[in-house]
CSV table of C-alpha atoms and ligand atoms in Angstrom, one decimal:
chain,number,residue,atom,x,y,z
A,286,UNK,CA,-17.6,-0.4,-16.4
A,287,UNK,CA,-19.9,0.1,-13.5
A,288,UNK,CA,-23.5,0.6,-14.2
A,289,UNK,CA,-25.5,3.3,-12.5
A,290,UNK,CA,-27.0,0.9,-9.9
A,291,UNK,CA,-23.5,-0.4,-9.1
A,292,UNK,CA,-22.3,3.1,-8.6
A,293,UNK,CA,-25.1,3.8,-6.2
A,294,UNK,CA,-24.3,0.6,-4.3
A,295,UNK,CA,-20.6,1.4,-4.1
A,296,UNK,CA,-21.5,4.9,-2.9
A,297,UNK,CA,-23.6,3.5,-0.1
A,298,UNK,CA,-20.8,1.1,1.0
A,299,UNK,CA,-18.3,4.0,0.9
A,300,UNK,CA,-20.5,6.1,3.1
A,301,UNK,CA,-20.5,3.4,5.9
A,302,UNK,CA,-16.9,4.4,6.6
A,303,UNK,CA,-14.2,2.0,7.6
A,304,UNK,CA,-15.9,-1.2,8.7
A,305,UNK,CA,-12.9,-2.3,10.9
A,306,UNK,CA,-12.8,1.0,12.7
A,307,UNK,CA,-16.5,1.1,13.4
A,308,UNK,CA,-17.2,-2.6,14.1
A,309,UNK,CA,-14.0,-3.8,15.7
A,310,UNK,CA,-12.3,-0.7,17.1
A,311,UNK,CA,-15.3,1.3,18.0
A,312,UNK,CA,-14.2,4.4,16.0
A,313,UNK,CA,-17.0,6.0,14.1
A,314,UNK,CA,-16.7,8.2,11.0
A,315,UNK,CA,-13.5,7.0,9.6
A,316,UNK,CA,-13.1,7.7,5.9
A,317,UNK,CA,-13.1,4.7,3.6
A,318,UNK,CA,-11.6,3.3,0.5
A,319,UNK,CA,-13.1,0.4,-1.3
A,320,UNK,CA,-11.3,-2.9,-1.2
A,321,UNK,CA,-12.5,-5.6,-3.5
A,322,UNK,CA,-12.3,-9.0,-1.9
A,323,UNK,CA,-11.1,-11.6,-4.2
A,324,UNK,CA,-12.7,-15.0,-3.8
A,325,UNK,CA,-11.2,-17.8,-5.6
A,326,UNK,CA,-13.6,-19.0,-8.2
A,327,UNK,CA,-16.2,-16.5,-7.4
A,328,UNK,CA,-18.2,-14.8,-10.2
A,329,UNK,CA,-16.9,-11.4,-10.8
A,330,UNK,CA,-20.3,-9.8,-10.6
A,331,UNK,CA,-20.6,-10.8,-6.9
A,332,UNK,CA,-17.1,-9.6,-6.0
A,333,UNK,CA,-17.7,-8.3,-2.5
A,334,UNK,CA,-16.4,-5.0,-1.2
A,335,UNK,CA,-15.1,-3.9,2.1
A,336,UNK,CA,-14.9,-0.2,3.1
A,337,UNK,CA,-11.6,0.4,4.9
A,338,UNK,CA,-9.8,3.6,5.9
A,339,UNK,CA,-6.5,4.3,4.2
A,340,UNK,CA,-4.6,2.9,7.2
A,341,UNK,CA,-6.6,-0.3,7.4
A,342,UNK,CA,-6.6,-0.7,3.7
A,343,UNK,CA,-3.0,0.1,2.5
A,344,UNK,CA,-1.2,1.0,5.7
A,345,UNK,CA,1.3,-1.1,7.7
A,346,UNK,CA,-1.6,-2.3,9.9
A,347,UNK,CA,-3.9,-2.7,6.9
A,348,UNK,CA,-5.2,-5.5,4.8
A,349,UNK,CA,-2.6,-5.1,2.1
A,350,UNK,CA,0.2,-4.3,4.6
A,351,UNK,CA,-0.4,-7.4,6.7
A,352,UNK,CA,-1.9,-9.7,4.1
A,353,UNK,CA,-5.3,-11.3,4.6
A,354,UNK,CA,-4.1,-13.9,7.0
A,355,UNK,CA,-2.1,-11.5,9.1
A,356,UNK,CA,-5.0,-9.0,9.1
A,357,UNK,CA,-7.5,-11.6,10.2
A,358,UNK,CA,-5.2,-12.7,13.0
A,359,UNK,CA,-4.4,-9.2,14.2
A,360,UNK,CA,-8.0,-8.1,14.5
A,361,UNK,CA,-9.5,-11.5,15.2
A,362,UNK,CA,-12.1,-11.2,12.6
A,363,UNK,CA,-12.3,-12.7,9.2
A,364,UNK,CA,-12.9,-10.8,6.0
A,365,UNK,CA,-16.1,-12.9,5.5
A,366,UNK,CA,-17.3,-11.7,8.9
A,367,UNK,CA,-16.5,-8.1,8.0
A,368,UNK,CA,-18.5,-8.5,4.8
A,369,UNK,CA,-21.4,-9.8,6.8
A,370,UNK,CA,-21.3,-6.7,8.9
A,371,UNK,CA,-21.2,-4.5,5.8
A,372,UNK,CA,-24.4,-6.1,4.5
A,373,UNK,CA,-26.1,-5.9,7.9
A,374,UNK,CA,-25.3,-2.2,8.0
A,375,UNK,CA,-26.5,-1.7,4.4
A,376,UNK,CA,-29.7,-3.4,5.2
A,377,UNK,CA,-30.3,-1.2,8.2
A,378,UNK,CA,-29.9,1.9,6.2
A,379,UNK,CA,-32.4,0.9,3.6
A,380,UNK,CA,-35.6,2.8,3.9
B,186,LIG,ZN1,-10.1,1.8,9.8
B,187,LIG,ZN1,-7.6,-3.3,-1.5
């Protein structure tokens, strides 16, 4: 169950749009789905989230289609790096 604060946070992440499109491919305004990154041994409460468009999330060229390793190789960026970008963008939007 997500708390109200968590929902607000998720909403903000979703509104960033696809992080791969905007940061790596230079395409702004892609829609996004939330992908929960699983870190081995990480506490569930800190489970990080990547906003990805349907193609880059579930498509053949996406994280689930390629697998994490294949995805990172194809786009030459790691999921950790993408998570960094997400938090940078979130920070920027904070007023
Ligand atoms: Zn995308
Ligand atoms: Zn996913």
